[in-house]
Amino acid sequence: MNPNSYETTDGIRTYKLFINGSWVASSRNQLADSLNPATGKVFARTHQAGAEEVLSAIDAAEKANATWGKSVASEREQMLLRTGDVIARRTEEIRDMLINECGSVSNKAMWEIDYVTDLLRSAAGDVRHVMGETMPVTIPGQLSMSVRRPLGVVAGIAPFNSPFLLSMKKIAFALAAGNTFVLKPSEETPISGALIADLFQEAGLPAGVLNVVPGVPDEVGKLLISDPRVRLITFTGSTRTGRYLAVEAAKHLKKFTLEMGGKSPLVVLRDADLDYAVNVATFGAFLHQGQVCMASSKVVVEAPLFEEFCKRFAAKAATLVVGDPHDTKTFIGPLIRRTQCDFIAGQLEDAREKGAVVLTGGTFEDRFFQPTVLRDVNSDMRIYHEESFGPVVSVIQAEDSEEALRIANDTRYGLSAAVITNDMQKALDFSLRLESGMVHVNDTTISDEPHVPFGGVKDSGFGREGGKFSWEELTEIKWITVQLGQRDFGV
Ligand code: NAD
């Protein structure tokens, strides 16, 4: 990384804030430790932005918008492409940061990096497609059109679990549309934010277009929400935080988008290939140790397959290697924090007391939770309703496909869902009736592409992120008319 982005004390780097193209220390000199989730040891520190720095970041973004907002499409396109090239050159460094900071296993980190490279190229391609339209008129001689304009300053609040991908998704599309950006990364993964700033700086992004201000969440959040120059808050994180931010944003009549939690069902119908269904469930439930918003935390299986599915799924889960995320054989790395293990252990205790059976796993050491499969879970149990955000999955029996659909929809969330069947009539029927923003047939609930309408319904959020679907949120549409010649007002 740029040597100006950090200072080193006792071999540990302290990363600075990125404001107006410069690396700056917090004026009140407040620092926060970043722990490596695998070791529990401090591996870096970050300066914490106070009010002075957050306001400077907004100032810088607003000033930069005067030129970036008017830049020609090819400039923004080239900028995004160059950043993609920088990422392709610095893959190993980004991978190591994702492993050390958020406990990503190596393969998941590489997937995240490949996704972001693709995302930047996809966003670059979108730059020339931010379009308005001309419209029919009822007034003779009038030309009537809609024009899409950048909003101005956009603020992003990102979660810890895929910090590189989820922050970049917000930034890339916002910049593509001509907005400037202030990022508040998660307090668990602030170094990802510094790294993102560094990548854009190396690619030559003009000063002020992107600013990164990690800090105390509520403090930074309040400043971003209440400042009238910030035109949109784009949030990804838990439903609890999203609900709070929505109320705060409403007080200031601030536009916002919310990508929030999930309890995504995977439905296995009676004609499914059992081994394939087990593979789909294993990937969907345990990728990134279940810390994925789209994780298949609830698998609903039709009765004729239920017993055999439970047997094979539990056996497969028990083979997953838990441990050092640097080791390419590891599938399950550490959870982000110890308290998350305690939270999941509480859900399991509640489920066991009410009759659930743990088929495999159920225990943890430090931050490493064993892959856990539960059966006989019912709606009296917390785990039936709550997101676990860990490697824990409930397998629930359904007598028939209608009951499977009812159980799948029996949740306040609605992010992603999947159904395994070769009966296309049922697959399409399910696709339409599953109460979920995204449905995948014969595939995992964990799917994402830069150009698709990514997002949820119900308590999983609203607003869509991805390609042209982002423009609704990231631009304002203006109606313009031009009267060619003089209009007859009859006066
Ligand atoms: P979180 O809600 O704890 O934090 C998310 C972000 O909100 C962080 O940057 C945090 O600092 C910030 N935040 C917290 N309180 C705040 C406040 N008062 N004001 C301003 N900002 C505040 O979520 P997390 O633990 O980082 O992430 C896990 C959650 O995110 C899960 O629920 C997961 O399902 C969800 N998630 C959703 C998606 C999606 O696309 N729908 C993607 C990834 C994660």
PDB file of C-alpha atoms in Angstrom, residues 22-307:
ATOM      1  CA  SER A  22      -4.844  12.637   1.065  1.00  0.00           C
ATOM      2  CA  TRP A  23      -4.109  10.270   3.936  1.00  0.00           C
ATOM      3  CA  VAL A  24      -4.839  12.062   7.213  1.00  0.00           C
ATOM      4  CA  ALA A  25      -4.706  11.207  10.909  1.00  0.00           C
ATOM      5  CA  SER A  26      -7.719  11.684  13.141  1.00  0.00           C
ATOM      6  CA  SER A  27      -7.489  15.156  14.724  1.00  0.00           C
ATOM      7  CA  ARG A  28      -8.464  13.747  18.142  1.00  0.00           C
ATOM      8  CA  ASN A  29      -5.955  10.927  17.598  1.00  0.00           C
ATOM      9  CA  GLN A  30      -8.484   8.207  18.355  1.00  0.00           C
ATOM     10  CA  LEU A  31      -7.385   4.753  17.187  1.00  0.00           C
ATOM     11  CA  ALA A  32      -9.168   1.395  17.008  1.00  0.00           C
ATOM     12  CA  ASP A  33      -7.563  -2.056  17.017  1.00  0.00           C
ATOM     13  CA  SER A  34      -8.303  -4.534  14.245  1.00  0.00           C
ATOM     14  CA  LEU A  35      -8.176  -8.143  15.435  1.00  0.00           C
ATOM     15  CA  ASN A  36      -7.333 -11.060  13.198  1.00  0.00           C
ATOM     16  CA  PRO A  37     -10.356 -13.335  13.809  1.00  0.00           C
ATOM     17  CA  ALA A  38      -8.265 -16.489  13.379  1.00  0.00           C
ATOM     18  CA  THR A  39      -5.692 -15.563  16.027  1.00  0.00           C
ATOM     19  CA  GLY A  40      -7.542 -13.018  18.161  1.00  0.00           C
ATOM     20  CA  LYS A  41      -4.436 -10.811  17.968  1.00  0.00           C
ATOM     21  CA  VAL A  42      -4.215  -7.160  16.923  1.00  0.00           C
ATOM     22  CA  PHE A  43      -2.887  -7.072  13.369  1.00  0.00           C
ATOM     23  CA  ALA A  44      -3.522  -3.400  12.514  1.00  0.00           C
ATOM     24  CA  ARG A  45      -5.048  -0.192  13.818  1.00  0.00           C
ATOM     25  CA  THR A  46      -7.139   2.529  12.211  1.00  0.00           C
ATOM     26  CA  HIS A  47      -7.609   6.205  12.868  1.00  0.00           C
ATOM     27  CA  GLN A  48     -11.200   6.943  13.845  1.00  0.00           C
ATOM     28  CA  ALA A  49     -12.901   9.823  12.100  1.00  0.00           C
ATOM     29  CA  GLY A  50     -14.524  12.426  14.323  1.00  0.00           C
ATOM     30  CA  ALA A  51     -16.979  15.127  13.265  1.00  0.00           C
ATOM     31  CA  GLU A  52     -14.183  17.270  11.816  1.00  0.00           C
ATOM     32  CA  GLU A  53     -13.038  14.511   9.454  1.00  0.00           C
ATOM     33  CA  VAL A  54     -16.514  13.355   8.436  1.00  0.00           C
ATOM     34  CA  LEU A  55     -17.466  16.921   7.546  1.00  0.00           C
ATOM     35  CA  SER A  56     -14.187  17.388   5.632  1.00  0.00           C
ATOM     36  CA  ALA A  57     -14.958  14.214   3.700  1.00  0.00           C
ATOM     37  CA  ILE A  58     -18.411  15.500   2.774  1.00  0.00           C
ATOM     38  CA  ASP A  59     -16.901  18.908   1.816  1.00  0.00           C
ATOM     39  CA  ALA A  60     -14.361  17.171  -0.414  1.00  0.00           C
ATOM     40  CA  ALA A  61     -16.974  14.949  -2.050  1.00  0.00           C
ATOM     41  CA  GLU A  62     -19.210  17.927  -2.698  1.00  0.00           C
ATOM     42  CA  LYS A  63     -16.398  19.977  -4.273  1.00  0.00           C
ATOM     43  CA  ALA A  64     -15.235  17.055  -6.383  1.00  0.00           C
ATOM     44  CA  ASN A  65     -18.759  16.523  -7.622  1.00  0.00           C
ATOM     45  CA  ALA A  66     -18.611  19.847  -9.453  1.00  0.00           C
ATOM     46  CA  THR A  67     -16.187  18.262 -11.944  1.00  0.00           C
ATOM     47  CA  TRP A  68     -16.756  14.499 -11.580  1.00  0.00           C
ATOM     48  CA  GLY A  69     -20.503  15.006 -11.956  1.00  0.00           C
ATOM     49  CA  LYS A  70     -19.864  16.720 -15.303  1.00  0.00           C
ATOM     50  CA  SER A  71     -17.100  14.383 -16.487  1.00  0.00           C
ATOM     51  CA  VAL A  72     -17.591  12.701 -19.833  1.00  0.00           C
ATOM     52  CA  ALA A  73     -18.565   9.049 -19.939  1.00  0.00           C
ATOM     53  CA  SER A  74     -15.204   7.897 -21.290  1.00  0.00           C
ATOM     54  CA  GLU A  75     -13.354   9.434 -18.317  1.00  0.00           C
ATOM     55  CA  ARG A  76     -15.423   7.519 -15.757  1.00  0.00           C
ATOM     56  CA  GLU A  77     -15.281   4.397 -17.875  1.00  0.00           C
ATOM     57  CA  GLN A  78     -11.463   4.530 -18.093  1.00  0.00           C
ATOM     58  CA  MET A  79     -11.168   5.218 -14.390  1.00  0.00           C
ATOM     59  CA  LEU A  80     -13.168   2.112 -13.470  1.00  0.00           C
ATOM     60  CA  LEU A  81     -11.251  -0.020 -15.972  1.00  0.00           C
ATOM     61  CA  ARG A  82      -7.898   1.211 -14.630  1.00  0.00           C
ATOM     62  CA  THR A  83      -8.986   0.366 -11.066  1.00  0.00           C
ATOM     63  CA  GLY A  84      -9.881  -3.141 -12.252  1.00  0.00           C
ATOM     64  CA  ASP A  85      -6.387  -3.444 -13.713  1.00  0.00           C
ATOM     65  CA  VAL A  86      -4.799  -2.287 -10.439  1.00  0.00           C
ATOM     66  CA  ILE A  87      -6.784  -4.949  -8.572  1.00  0.00           C
ATOM     67  CA  ALA A  88      -5.683  -7.631 -11.020  1.00  0.00           C
ATOM     68  CA  ARG A  89      -2.056  -6.642 -10.264  1.00  0.00           C
ATOM     69  CA  ARG A  90      -2.516  -6.579  -6.456  1.00  0.00           C
ATOM     70  CA  THR A  91      -4.555  -9.743  -5.989  1.00  0.00           C
ATOM     71  CA  GLU A  92      -2.307 -11.412  -3.401  1.00  0.00           C
ATOM     72  CA  GLU A  93      -2.220  -8.379  -1.157  1.00  0.00           C
ATOM     73  CA  ILE A  94      -6.024  -8.040  -1.262  1.00  0.00           C
ATOM     74  CA  ARG A  95      -6.468 -11.769  -0.601  1.00  0.00           C
ATOM     75  CA  ASP A  96      -4.187 -11.606   2.456  1.00  0.00           C
ATOM     76  CA  MET A  97      -6.041  -8.598   3.788  1.00  0.00           C
ATOM     77  CA  LEU A  98      -9.405 -10.391   3.432  1.00  0.00           C
ATOM     78  CA  ILE A  99      -8.012 -13.450   5.222  1.00  0.00           C
ATOM     79  CA  ASN A 100      -6.372 -11.483   8.030  1.00  0.00           C
ATOM     80  CA  GLU A 101      -9.081  -8.924   8.563  1.00  0.00           C
ATOM     81  CA  CYS A 102     -12.318 -10.831   8.119  1.00  0.00           C
ATOM     82  CA  GLY A 103     -11.331 -14.499   8.354  1.00  0.00           C
ATOM     83  CA  SER A 104     -12.193 -15.261   4.715  1.00  0.00           C
ATOM     84  CA  VAL A 105     -10.797 -18.592   3.649  1.00  0.00           C
ATOM     85  CA  SER A 106      -8.460 -18.298   0.690  1.00  0.00           C
ATOM     86  CA  ASN A 107     -10.952 -19.503  -1.946  1.00  0.00           C
ATOM     87  CA  LYS A 108     -13.682 -17.146  -0.771  1.00  0.00           C
ATOM     88  CA  ALA A 109     -11.216 -14.241  -0.760  1.00  0.00           C
ATOM     89  CA  MET A 110     -10.196 -15.041  -4.350  1.00  0.00           C
ATOM     90  CA  TRP A 111     -13.833 -15.313  -5.403  1.00  0.00           C
ATOM     91  CA  GLU A 112     -14.481 -11.877  -3.869  1.00  0.00           C
ATOM     92  CA  ILE A 113     -11.529 -10.347  -5.724  1.00  0.00           C
ATOM     93  CA  ASP A 114     -12.539 -11.888  -9.069  1.00  0.00           C
ATOM     94  CA  TYR A 115     -16.066 -10.623  -8.537  1.00  0.00           C
ATOM     95  CA  VAL A 116     -14.835  -7.075  -7.895  1.00  0.00           C
ATOM     96  CA  THR A 117     -12.617  -7.074 -10.988  1.00  0.00           C
ATOM     97  CA  ASP A 118     -15.614  -8.168 -13.036  1.00  0.00           C
ATOM     98  CA  LEU A 119     -17.807  -5.632 -11.253  1.00  0.00           C
ATOM     99  CA  LEU A 120     -15.560  -2.699 -12.174  1.00  0.00           C
ATOM    100  CA  ARG A 121     -15.524  -3.763 -15.821  1.00  0.00           C
ATOM    101  CA  SER A 122     -19.266  -4.219 -15.771  1.00  0.00           C
ATOM    102  CA  ALA A 123     -19.796  -0.780 -14.178  1.00  0.00           C
ATOM    103  CA  ALA A 124     -17.434   0.746 -16.772  1.00  0.00           C
ATOM    104  CA  GLY A 125     -19.635  -0.760 -19.479  1.00  0.00           C
ATOM    105  CA  ASP A 126     -22.717   0.703 -17.821  1.00  0.00           C
ATOM    106  CA  VAL A 127     -21.397   4.265 -17.883  1.00  0.00           C
ATOM    107  CA  ARG A 128     -22.628   4.799 -21.449  1.00  0.00           C
ATOM    108  CA  HIS A 129     -26.064   3.429 -20.655  1.00  0.00           C
ATOM    109  CA  VAL A 130     -27.271   5.897 -18.059  1.00  0.00           C
ATOM    110  CA  MET A 131     -30.040   7.150 -20.309  1.00  0.00           C
ATOM    111  CA  GLY A 132     -33.155   9.223 -20.296  1.00  0.00           C
ATOM    112  CA  GLU A 133     -35.806   9.198 -22.992  1.00  0.00           C
ATOM    113  CA  THR A 134     -37.884  11.438 -25.207  1.00  0.00           C
ATOM    114  CA  MET A 135     -41.629  11.374 -24.706  1.00  0.00           C
ATOM    115  CA  PRO A 136     -44.736  12.007 -26.757  1.00  0.00           C
ATOM    116  CA  VAL A 137     -46.242  15.481 -26.391  1.00  0.00           C
ATOM    117  CA  THR A 138     -49.735  16.971 -26.303  1.00  0.00           C
ATOM    118  CA  ILE A 139     -48.537  20.543 -26.880  1.00  0.00           C
ATOM    119  CA  PRO A 140     -47.676  21.357 -30.503  1.00  0.00           C
ATOM    120  CA  GLY A 141     -44.006  22.208 -31.080  1.00  0.00           C
ATOM    121  CA  GLN A 142     -42.797  20.828 -27.782  1.00  0.00           C
ATOM    122  CA  LEU A 143     -39.833  18.535 -27.270  1.00  0.00           C
ATOM    123  CA  SER A 144     -40.253  16.553 -24.033  1.00  0.00           C
ATOM    124  CA  MET A 145     -37.567  14.452 -22.451  1.00  0.00           C
ATOM    125  CA  SER A 146     -36.352  12.871 -19.257  1.00  0.00           C
ATOM    126  CA  VAL A 147     -32.713  13.280 -18.302  1.00  0.00           C
ATOM    127  CA  ARG A 148     -30.821  11.276 -15.690  1.00  0.00           C
ATOM    128  CA  ARG A 149     -28.492  13.319 -13.480  1.00  0.00           C
ATOM    129  CA  PRO A 150     -26.096  12.185 -10.764  1.00  0.00           C
ATOM    130  CA  LEU A 151     -27.421  12.729  -7.241  1.00  0.00           C
ATOM    131  CA  GLY A 152     -24.214  14.398  -5.983  1.00  0.00           C
ATOM    132  CA  VAL A 153     -22.677  13.017  -2.785  1.00  0.00           C
ATOM    133  CA  VAL A 154     -23.575   9.427  -1.896  1.00  0.00           C
ATOM    134  CA  ALA A 155     -22.626   7.856   1.460  1.00  0.00           C
ATOM    135  CA  GLY A 156     -22.163   4.107   1.808  1.00  0.00           C
ATOM    136  CA  ILE A 157     -22.305   2.094   5.032  1.00  0.00           C
ATOM    137  CA  ALA A 158     -20.878  -1.402   4.535  1.00  0.00           C
ATOM    138  CA  PRO A 159     -20.882  -4.651   6.544  1.00  0.00           C
ATOM    139  CA  PHE A 160     -17.947  -6.820   7.578  1.00  0.00           C
ATOM    140  CA  ASN A 161     -18.634 -10.106   5.840  1.00  0.00           C
ATOM    141  CA  SER A 162     -17.557  -9.326   2.260  1.00  0.00           C
ATOM    142  CA  PRO A 163     -16.084  -5.891   2.894  1.00  0.00           C
ATOM    143  CA  PHE A 164     -14.250  -5.551  -0.394  1.00  0.00           C
ATOM    144  CA  LEU A 165     -17.086  -6.706  -2.630  1.00  0.00           C
ATOM    145  CA  LEU A 166     -19.950  -4.982  -0.850  1.00  0.00           C
ATOM    146  CA  SER A 167     -18.192  -1.617  -0.530  1.00  0.00           C
ATOM    147  CA  MET A 168     -16.952  -1.755  -4.113  1.00  0.00           C
ATOM    148  CA  LYS A 169     -20.429  -2.566  -5.412  1.00  0.00           C
ATOM    149  CA  LYS A 170     -21.738   0.640  -3.917  1.00  0.00           C
ATOM    150  CA  ILE A 171     -18.781   2.764  -4.993  1.00  0.00           C
ATOM    151  CA  ALA A 172     -18.439   1.472  -8.563  1.00  0.00           C
ATOM    152  CA  PHE A 173     -22.028   2.096  -9.595  1.00  0.00           C
ATOM    153  CA  ALA A 174     -22.201   5.432  -7.766  1.00  0.00           C
ATOM    154  CA  LEU A 175     -19.033   6.700  -9.477  1.00  0.00           C
ATOM    155  CA  ALA A 176     -20.162   5.329 -12.833  1.00  0.00           C
ATOM    156  CA  ALA A 177     -23.309   7.459 -12.578  1.00  0.00           C
ATOM    157  CA  GLY A 178     -21.249  10.599 -11.813  1.00  0.00           C
ATOM    158  CA  ASN A 179     -21.681  10.715  -8.037  1.00  0.00           C
ATOM    159  CA  THR A 180     -18.917  11.223  -5.494  1.00  0.00           C
ATOM    160  CA  PHE A 181     -18.687   9.016  -2.453  1.00  0.00           C
ATOM    161  CA  VAL A 182     -18.045   8.858   1.296  1.00  0.00           C
ATOM    162  CA  LEU A 183     -17.542   5.322   2.613  1.00  0.00           C
ATOM    163  CA  LYS A 184     -17.982   4.279   6.234  1.00  0.00           C
ATOM    164  CA  PRO A 185     -16.571   0.759   6.367  1.00  0.00           C
ATOM    165  CA  SER A 186     -17.527  -1.688   9.107  1.00  0.00           C
ATOM    166  CA  GLU A 187     -15.687  -1.214  12.403  1.00  0.00           C
ATOM    167  CA  GLU A 188     -14.710  -4.903  12.045  1.00  0.00           C
ATOM    168  CA  THR A 189     -13.082  -4.400   8.636  1.00  0.00           C
ATOM    169  CA  PRO A 190     -11.829  -0.810   8.270  1.00  0.00           C
ATOM    170  CA  ILE A 191      -8.566  -1.793   6.550  1.00  0.00           C
ATOM    171  CA  SER A 192     -10.577  -2.963   3.528  1.00  0.00           C
ATOM    172  CA  GLY A 193     -11.817   0.609   3.253  1.00  0.00           C
ATOM    173  CA  ALA A 194      -8.261   1.979   3.315  1.00  0.00           C
ATOM    174  CA  LEU A 195      -7.213  -0.568   0.721  1.00  0.00           C
ATOM    175  CA  ILE A 196     -10.099   0.392  -1.576  1.00  0.00           C
ATOM    176  CA  ALA A 197      -9.059   4.055  -1.351  1.00  0.00           C
ATOM    177  CA  ASP A 198      -5.479   3.085  -2.117  1.00  0.00           C
ATOM    178  CA  LEU A 199      -6.495   1.073  -5.208  1.00  0.00           C
ATOM    179  CA  PHE A 200      -8.505   3.980  -6.606  1.00  0.00           C
ATOM    180  CA  GLN A 201      -5.696   6.406  -5.783  1.00  0.00           C
ATOM    181  CA  GLU A 202      -3.193   4.262  -7.672  1.00  0.00           C
ATOM    182  CA  ALA A 203      -5.584   4.203 -10.630  1.00  0.00           C
ATOM    183  CA  GLY A 204      -5.591   8.032 -10.615  1.00  0.00           C
ATOM    184  CA  LEU A 205      -9.021   8.885  -9.209  1.00  0.00           C
ATOM    185  CA  PRO A 206      -9.294  12.682  -8.800  1.00  0.00           C
ATOM    186  CA  ALA A 207      -9.096  13.978  -5.215  1.00  0.00           C
ATOM    187  CA  GLY A 208     -12.380  14.025  -3.286  1.00  0.00           C
ATOM    188  CA  VAL A 209     -14.300  11.634  -5.564  1.00  0.00           C
ATOM    189  CA  LEU A 210     -13.915   8.870  -2.963  1.00  0.00           C
ATOM    190  CA  ASN A 211     -13.377   9.453   0.753  1.00  0.00           C
ATOM    191  CA  VAL A 212     -13.093   6.783   3.445  1.00  0.00           C
ATOM    192  CA  VAL A 213     -13.939   7.561   7.077  1.00  0.00           C
ATOM    193  CA  PRO A 214     -13.992   4.639   9.498  1.00  0.00           C
ATOM    194  CA  GLY A 215     -15.142   5.541  12.998  1.00  0.00           C
ATOM    195  CA  VAL A 216     -17.652   4.995  15.763  1.00  0.00           C
ATOM    196  CA  PRO A 217     -20.707   3.782  13.800  1.00  0.00           C
ATOM    197  CA  ASP A 218     -23.423   5.866  15.410  1.00  0.00           C
ATOM    198  CA  GLU A 219     -21.290   9.017  15.424  1.00  0.00           C
ATOM    199  CA  VAL A 220     -20.235   8.810  11.768  1.00  0.00           C
ATOM    200  CA  GLY A 221     -23.686   7.543  10.752  1.00  0.00           C
ATOM    201  CA  LYS A 222     -25.516  10.470  12.381  1.00  0.00           C
ATOM    202  CA  LEU A 223     -23.285  13.012  10.613  1.00  0.00           C
ATOM    203  CA  LEU A 224     -23.746  11.379   7.206  1.00  0.00           C
ATOM    204  CA  ILE A 225     -27.505  11.091   7.615  1.00  0.00           C
ATOM    205  CA  SER A 226     -28.105  14.591   8.922  1.00  0.00           C
ATOM    206  CA  ASP A 227     -25.925  16.468   6.400  1.00  0.00           C
ATOM    207  CA  PRO A 228     -28.139  17.813   3.608  1.00  0.00           C
ATOM    208  CA  ARG A 229     -25.278  17.594   1.098  1.00  0.00           C
ATOM    209  CA  VAL A 230     -25.393  13.788   1.300  1.00  0.00           C
ATOM    210  CA  ARG A 231     -28.174  12.888  -1.096  1.00  0.00           C
ATOM    211  CA  LEU A 232     -28.367   9.123  -0.564  1.00  0.00           C
ATOM    212  CA  ILE A 233     -27.409   6.669   2.164  1.00  0.00           C
ATOM    213  CA  THR A 234     -26.784   3.239   0.713  1.00  0.00           C
ATOM    214  CA  PHE A 235     -26.640   0.657   3.491  1.00  0.00           C
ATOM    215  CA  THR A 236     -25.790  -3.037   3.628  1.00  0.00           C
ATOM    216  CA  GLY A 237     -25.918  -4.780   6.977  1.00  0.00           C
ATOM    217  CA  SER A 238     -28.267  -6.263   9.539  1.00  0.00           C
ATOM    218  CA  THR A 239     -31.997  -5.614   9.599  1.00  0.00           C
ATOM    219  CA  ARG A 240     -31.654  -4.241  13.138  1.00  0.00           C
ATOM    220  CA  THR A 241     -29.227  -1.503  12.047  1.00  0.00           C
ATOM    221  CA  GLY A 242     -31.098  -0.899   8.779  1.00  0.00           C
ATOM    222  CA  ARG A 243     -34.361  -0.321  10.633  1.00  0.00           C
ATOM    223  CA  TYR A 244     -32.665   2.228  12.909  1.00  0.00           C
ATOM    224  CA  LEU A 245     -31.011   4.026   9.979  1.00  0.00           C
ATOM    225  CA  ALA A 246     -34.286   4.133   8.041  1.00  0.00           C
ATOM    226  CA  VAL A 247     -35.970   5.959  10.916  1.00  0.00           C
ATOM    227  CA  GLU A 248     -33.057   8.408  11.247  1.00  0.00           C
ATOM    228  CA  ALA A 249     -32.981   8.997   7.475  1.00  0.00           C
ATOM    229  CA  ALA A 250     -36.730   9.616   7.404  1.00  0.00           C
ATOM    230  CA  LYS A 251     -36.311  12.383  10.013  1.00  0.00           C
ATOM    231  CA  HIS A 252     -34.085  14.192   7.520  1.00  0.00           C
ATOM    232  CA  LEU A 253     -36.153  13.192   4.463  1.00  0.00           C
ATOM    233  CA  LYS A 254     -33.025  11.491   3.202  1.00  0.00           C
ATOM    234  CA  LYS A 255     -33.214   8.959   0.409  1.00  0.00           C
ATOM    235  CA  PHE A 256     -31.836   5.547   1.383  1.00  0.00           C
ATOM    236  CA  THR A 257     -31.495   1.972   0.150  1.00  0.00           C
ATOM    237  CA  LEU A 258     -31.293  -1.044   2.437  1.00  0.00           C
ATOM    238  CA  GLU A 259     -29.722  -4.445   1.745  1.00  0.00           C
ATOM    239  CA  MET A 260     -30.301  -6.372   4.952  1.00  0.00           C
ATOM    240  CA  GLY A 261     -30.397  -9.799   6.576  1.00  0.00           C
ATOM    241  CA  GLY A 262     -31.857 -13.075   5.401  1.00  0.00           C
ATOM    242  CA  LYS A 263     -33.096 -16.540   6.319  1.00  0.00           C
ATOM    243  CA  SER A 264     -32.859 -17.914   2.816  1.00  0.00           C
ATOM    244  CA  PRO A 265     -34.637 -21.226   2.187  1.00  0.00           C
ATOM    245  CA  LEU A 266     -33.324 -24.001  -0.038  1.00  0.00           C
ATOM    246  CA  VAL A 267     -36.217 -26.286  -1.021  1.00  0.00           C
ATOM    247  CA  VAL A 268     -35.466 -29.863  -2.099  1.00  0.00           C
ATOM    248  CA  LEU A 269     -38.426 -31.426  -3.905  1.00  0.00           C
ATOM    249  CA  ARG A 270     -39.024 -35.170  -4.082  1.00  0.00           C
ATOM    250  CA  ASP A 271     -37.628 -35.658  -7.613  1.00  0.00           C
ATOM    251  CA  ALA A 272     -34.267 -33.999  -6.779  1.00  0.00           C
ATOM    252  CA  ASP A 273     -30.935 -35.732  -7.313  1.00  0.00           C
ATOM    253  CA  LEU A 274     -29.970 -36.281  -3.700  1.00  0.00           C
ATOM    254  CA  ASP A 275     -26.185 -35.980  -4.012  1.00  0.00           C
ATOM    255  CA  TYR A 276     -26.550 -32.799  -6.049  1.00  0.00           C
ATOM    256  CA  ALA A 277     -28.966 -31.371  -3.465  1.00  0.00           C
ATOM    257  CA  VAL A 278     -26.471 -32.178  -0.700  1.00  0.00           C
ATOM    258  CA  ASN A 279     -23.686 -30.369  -2.583  1.00  0.00           C
ATOM    259  CA  VAL A 280     -25.896 -27.326  -3.171  1.00  0.00           C
ATOM    260  CA  ALA A 281     -26.890 -27.240   0.512  1.00  0.00           C
ATOM    261  CA  THR A 282     -23.283 -27.664   1.685  1.00  0.00           C
ATOM    262  CA  PHE A 283     -22.034 -24.757  -0.389  1.00  0.00           C
ATOM    263  CA  GLY A 284     -25.039 -22.561   0.441  1.00  0.00           C
ATOM    264  CA  ALA A 285     -24.997 -23.190   4.183  1.00  0.00           C
ATOM    265  CA  PHE A 286     -21.262 -23.160   4.878  1.00  0.00           C
ATOM    266  CA  LEU A 287     -19.570 -20.758   2.455  1.00  0.00           C
ATOM    267  CA  HIS A 288     -17.672 -18.168   4.519  1.00  0.00           C
ATOM    268  CA  GLN A 289     -18.756 -20.131   7.614  1.00  0.00           C
ATOM    269  CA  GLY A 290     -22.359 -19.124   6.962  1.00  0.00           C
ATOM    270  CA  GLN A 291     -21.609 -15.393   7.217  1.00  0.00           C
ATOM    271  CA  VAL A 292     -23.381 -14.609   3.962  1.00  0.00           C
ATOM    272  CA  CYS A 293     -26.673 -12.724   3.769  1.00  0.00           C
ATOM    273  CA  MET A 294     -27.954 -15.263   1.205  1.00  0.00           C
ATOM    274  CA  ALA A 295     -26.787 -18.334   3.195  1.00  0.00           C
ATOM    275  CA  SER A 296     -29.159 -21.325   2.921  1.00  0.00           C
ATOM    276  CA  SER A 297     -29.762 -21.446   6.652  1.00  0.00           C
ATOM    277  CA  LYS A 298     -33.083 -23.297   6.267  1.00  0.00           C
ATOM    278  CA  VAL A 299     -33.275 -26.401   4.054  1.00  0.00           C
ATOM    279  CA  VAL A 300     -36.799 -27.692   3.463  1.00  0.00           C
ATOM    280  CA  VAL A 301     -36.942 -31.259   2.159  1.00  0.00           C
ATOM    281  CA  GLU A 302     -39.988 -33.184   0.915  1.00  0.00           C
ATOM    282  CA  ALA A 303     -40.776 -36.218   3.068  1.00  0.00           C
ATOM    283  CA  PRO A 304     -39.684 -39.050   0.748  1.00  0.00           C
ATOM    284  CA  LEU A 305     -36.097 -37.692   0.649  1.00  0.00           C
ATOM    285  CA  PHE A 306     -35.883 -36.304   4.172  1.00  0.00           C
ATOM    286  CA  GLU A 307     -34.184 -39.114   6.130  1.00  0.00           C
TER     287      GLU A 307
END
